Amino acid sequence: MKEHTQLREFWESRLQSDWTESGVGYKHLGRAFNIWMYRVRAEGFRREVATLGLDLRDARVLDVGSGTGFYVRRWQELGAKSITGCDLTDAAVHRLRGRFPSADFLQLDIAEPGGALDPASFDAVSAMDMLFHITDDSRYRAALRAIGEAVRPGGVFVLSENFLHRPEQRGDHQVNHTLPWITAALDEAGFDVVRRVPMLVLMNAQVDAHPLWRKLWGGLLRAVTLTEITGWLAGALLYPLERRLVRILRESPTTELMICRRR
């Protein structure tokens, strides 16, 4: 309960003060750089989801940890007509309802959704860059179980995570788990992994790289994004390279997108 309260207070404060790409993204790199980063994320999400064969005109979609609604917008672009979003914070849900009047939004903790989500009622669920903020392992697995219960058999689950090959990394507001740990938790929740692809390569913290490279590249990114002008220029220069890298590489030292199917 303490972990849940601290997590909610952290995100309530952060989203109340910054309901933009930097509020939900890599805050230290500034909004301008994050806008370019999220362009790459959007393209990757649309590309991968479009290959799933979902008839989104009749599908029910759930987006977990909606934040600013970035992925709600992506589902809309893909043609989804029935979208439900949920978030831990009142700061997000109140604004989301105004931004997306055709969608439904629930304020809930996905690790303890109560009876808010009907069993096997969604054809597709997304949880993008939010699970690693659940720092209690038992609550992380509980969140996956709740998602598994909400997805119909044969439905899909799209998530982004860091999927470390290196040892687990723990912080106050984020835990980067290993790929085997996450896949085991997904299996426990009733999911089979379909594929995993890079979502970003250079435009994010190099959490799964050698510590020296991680420190050097992280320092460079922070240096070139000290102002919004230099951040915008850095993002614009990296953007075409990043788009190519996420298509040609099979592994990434940072955020990856995974597609799962409910058994």
XYZ file of C-alpha atoms in Angstrom:
263
model
C 0.000 0.000 0.000
C 2.863 2.397 0.808
C 4.448 1.717 -2.610
C 1.097 2.353 -4.309
C 0.577 5.643 -2.448
C 4.084 6.887 -3.214
C 3.749 5.948 -6.877
C 0.440 7.724 -7.209
C 1.696 10.853 -5.440
C 4.795 10.938 -7.654
C 2.784 10.768 -10.884
C 0.016 13.066 -9.660
C 2.627 15.744 -9.001
C 4.548 15.146 -12.213
C 1.543 15.093 -14.555
C -0.168 17.970 -12.793
C 2.850 20.170 -13.517
C 3.812 18.777 -16.932
C 1.116 17.060 -19.004
C 3.288 16.829 -22.132
C 5.720 14.408 -23.781
C 8.419 15.338 -21.272
C 6.046 14.688 -18.377
C 5.550 11.087 -19.433
C 8.886 10.639 -21.207
C 12.565 11.228 -20.383
C 12.027 14.458 -18.478
C 15.699 15.446 -18.193
C 15.992 15.657 -22.002
C 13.307 18.324 -22.328
C 10.095 18.531 -24.275
C 11.570 19.367 -27.693
C 13.787 16.275 -27.768
C 10.974 14.105 -26.399
C 8.696 15.219 -29.247
C 11.159 13.775 -31.769
C 11.577 10.652 -29.650
C 7.830 10.111 -29.541
C 7.606 10.414 -33.322
C 9.797 7.320 -33.539
C 7.667 5.572 -30.914
C 4.484 6.390 -32.822
C 5.807 5.000 -36.090
C 6.991 1.783 -34.462
C 3.709 1.267 -32.632
C 1.595 1.806 -35.738
C 3.862 -0.415 -37.845
C 3.785 -3.351 -35.435
C 0.093 -3.188 -34.520
C -0.885 -2.924 -38.189
C 0.615 -6.386 -38.793
C -1.561 -8.141 -36.189
C -4.599 -8.655 -38.392
C -6.975 -7.002 -35.922
C -10.256 -5.687 -37.256
C -10.112 -2.594 -35.103
C -13.437 -1.331 -36.451
C -15.130 -3.887 -34.204
C -12.432 -4.386 -31.576
C -12.451 -3.252 -27.964
C -9.122 -1.734 -26.943
C -7.737 -0.960 -23.491
C -4.782 1.383 -22.969
C -3.180 1.045 -19.527
C -1.364 4.014 -18.028
C -2.708 6.420 -20.626
C -0.854 9.499 -19.329
C -1.347 12.197 -21.965
C -3.227 9.846 -24.291
C -0.354 9.426 -26.744
C -1.217 5.784 -27.468
C -4.952 6.420 -27.303
C -4.307 8.702 -30.280
C -2.341 5.957 -32.027
C -5.220 3.487 -31.592
C -7.570 6.081 -33.045
C -5.279 6.551 -36.054
C -5.333 2.793 -36.605
C -9.128 2.848 -36.749
C -10.130 1.589 -33.303
C -13.643 2.786 -32.476
C -14.056 1.436 -28.928
C -11.200 2.615 -26.710
C -10.982 2.533 -22.934
C -8.065 4.189 -21.210
C -7.034 4.014 -17.589
C -4.531 5.778 -15.400
C -3.487 5.818 -11.777
C -3.847 9.584 -11.487
C -6.735 11.992 -11.368
C -4.490 14.572 -13.071
C -4.382 12.430 -16.212
C -7.912 11.020 -16.250
C -9.629 14.392 -15.837
C -7.714 15.869 -18.780
C -7.994 12.745 -20.932
C -11.772 12.859 -20.758
C -11.680 16.370 -22.191
C -9.117 15.556 -24.886
C -10.763 12.321 -26.082
C -14.533 12.656 -25.624
C -15.262 9.555 -27.714
C -13.191 7.282 -25.440
C -13.891 6.050 -21.912
C -11.406 6.627 -19.105
C -11.114 4.969 -15.715
C -8.998 5.974 -12.760
C -7.608 2.765 -11.336
C -4.508 0.911 -10.214
C -3.979 -1.879 -12.747
C -2.422 -4.034 -10.007
C -5.721 -3.795 -8.103
C -8.453 -2.944 -10.595
C -11.260 -4.320 -8.445
C -14.219 -5.071 -10.696
C -13.597 -2.163 -13.069
C -12.494 -4.345 -16.004
C -14.846 -7.041 -17.273
C -13.124 -10.421 -17.771
C -12.080 -11.322 -21.330
C -13.731 -8.168 -22.670
C -10.883 -6.620 -24.684
C -9.433 -7.680 -28.022
C -6.243 -5.694 -27.531
C -4.463 -4.055 -24.602
C -1.480 -1.702 -24.604
C 0.778 -0.819 -21.666
C 3.497 1.432 -22.954
C 6.467 2.503 -20.829
C 4.496 2.118 -17.615
C 5.047 -1.356 -16.143
C 8.653 -0.618 -15.146
C 7.326 2.114 -12.864
C 5.687 -0.562 -10.706
C 8.645 -1.103 -8.390
C 7.115 -3.858 -6.261
C 7.609 -7.186 -8.047
C 4.449 -8.775 -6.681
C 2.389 -5.801 -7.864
C 4.042 -5.949 -11.289
C 2.958 -9.586 -11.636
C -0.487 -8.693 -10.303
C -0.788 -6.012 -12.991
C 0.052 -8.559 -15.690
C -2.491 -10.996 -14.270
C -5.168 -8.284 -14.295
C -4.349 -7.475 -17.918
C -4.415 -11.164 -18.766
C -7.859 -11.524 -17.233
C -9.136 -8.523 -19.226
C -7.935 -9.826 -22.618
C -10.053 -12.388 -24.460
C -8.372 -15.682 -25.468
C -6.532 -15.032 -28.712
C -6.390 -11.292 -28.008
C -3.162 -9.312 -28.089
C -1.111 -7.435 -25.529
C 1.315 -4.742 -26.709
C 3.863 -3.487 -24.185
C 7.106 -1.571 -24.143
C 9.816 -2.348 -21.604
C 13.584 -2.457 -21.294
C 13.951 -6.289 -21.237
C 17.468 -6.336 -19.838
C 20.087 -8.919 -20.774
C 22.263 -7.339 -18.073
C 21.452 -7.582 -14.340
C 18.279 -5.995 -13.018
C 18.430 -2.282 -12.145
C 16.389 -0.794 -9.298
C 15.569 2.849 -8.547
C 13.017 4.717 -6.473
C 10.527 5.140 -9.322
C 11.641 2.575 -11.901
C 12.806 -1.024 -11.981
C 14.344 -2.461 -15.140
C 13.758 -6.214 -15.064
C 15.562 -8.848 -17.077
C 14.062 -10.358 -20.205
C 13.740 -13.836 -18.595
C 11.981 -12.367 -15.535
C 9.455 -10.478 -17.650
C 8.756 -13.356 -20.024
C 8.215 -15.687 -17.055
C 5.748 -13.196 -15.536
C 3.944 -12.922 -18.876
C 3.719 -16.701 -19.125
C 2.277 -16.837 -15.609
C -0.370 -14.308 -16.712
C -1.381 -16.455 -19.678
C 0.536 -14.762 -22.503
C 2.736 -16.197 -25.254
C 5.373 -13.876 -26.714
C 4.926 -13.358 -30.460
C 7.868 -11.027 -31.104
C 10.077 -8.321 -29.633
C 11.530 -5.448 -31.660
C 13.468 -2.242 -30.928
C 11.311 0.792 -30.262
C 14.234 3.163 -29.682
C 17.984 2.727 -29.977
C 19.909 5.964 -29.383
C 17.205 8.397 -28.290
C 16.829 7.069 -24.747
C 18.905 5.951 -21.755
C 21.170 3.045 -22.721
C 20.020 0.900 -19.817
C 21.118 -2.418 -21.353
C 24.486 -1.259 -22.675
C 27.973 -1.461 -21.190
C 28.159 0.949 -18.197
C 30.859 3.082 -19.838
C 28.838 3.600 -23.022
C 25.709 4.186 -20.977
C 27.442 6.943 -18.991
C 29.107 8.579 -22.009
C 26.008 8.598 -24.224
C 23.743 9.664 -21.375
C 26.043 12.580 -20.594
C 26.127 13.611 -24.237
C 22.334 13.509 -24.562
C 21.858 15.631 -21.468
C 24.495 18.110 -22.679
C 22.908 18.605 -26.115
C 19.421 18.973 -24.651
C 20.228 21.629 -22.055
C 18.028 24.083 -23.953
C 14.867 23.471 -25.947
C 16.544 24.823 -29.094
C 19.528 22.471 -28.913
C 17.214 19.646 -27.857
C 15.068 20.197 -30.940
C 18.153 20.233 -33.193
C 19.557 17.074 -31.576
C 16.225 15.303 -32.007
C 15.915 16.410 -35.634
C 19.425 15.135 -36.418
C 18.953 11.782 -34.666
C 15.436 11.166 -35.969
C 16.274 9.790 -39.463
C 19.031 7.578 -38.055
C 16.793 6.310 -35.261
C 13.991 5.438 -37.719
C 16.452 3.283 -39.670
C 18.057 1.643 -36.650
C 14.764 0.448 -35.153
C 13.954 -1.271 -38.460
C 17.259 -3.034 -39.080
C 18.391 -4.049 -35.570
C 17.049 -7.107 -33.763
C 18.097 -5.964 -30.271
C 18.194 -2.563 -28.615
C 20.119 -1.242 -25.577
C 16.982 0.616 -24.504
C 13.200 0.467 -24.957
C 11.764 -2.415 -26.967
C 8.219 -3.232 -28.029
C 6.789 -6.689 -27.420
C 3.700 -8.318 -28.900
C 2.019 -11.080 -26.880
C -1.055 -13.207 -27.460
C -3.444 -14.460 -24.787
C -3.690 -18.234 -24.614
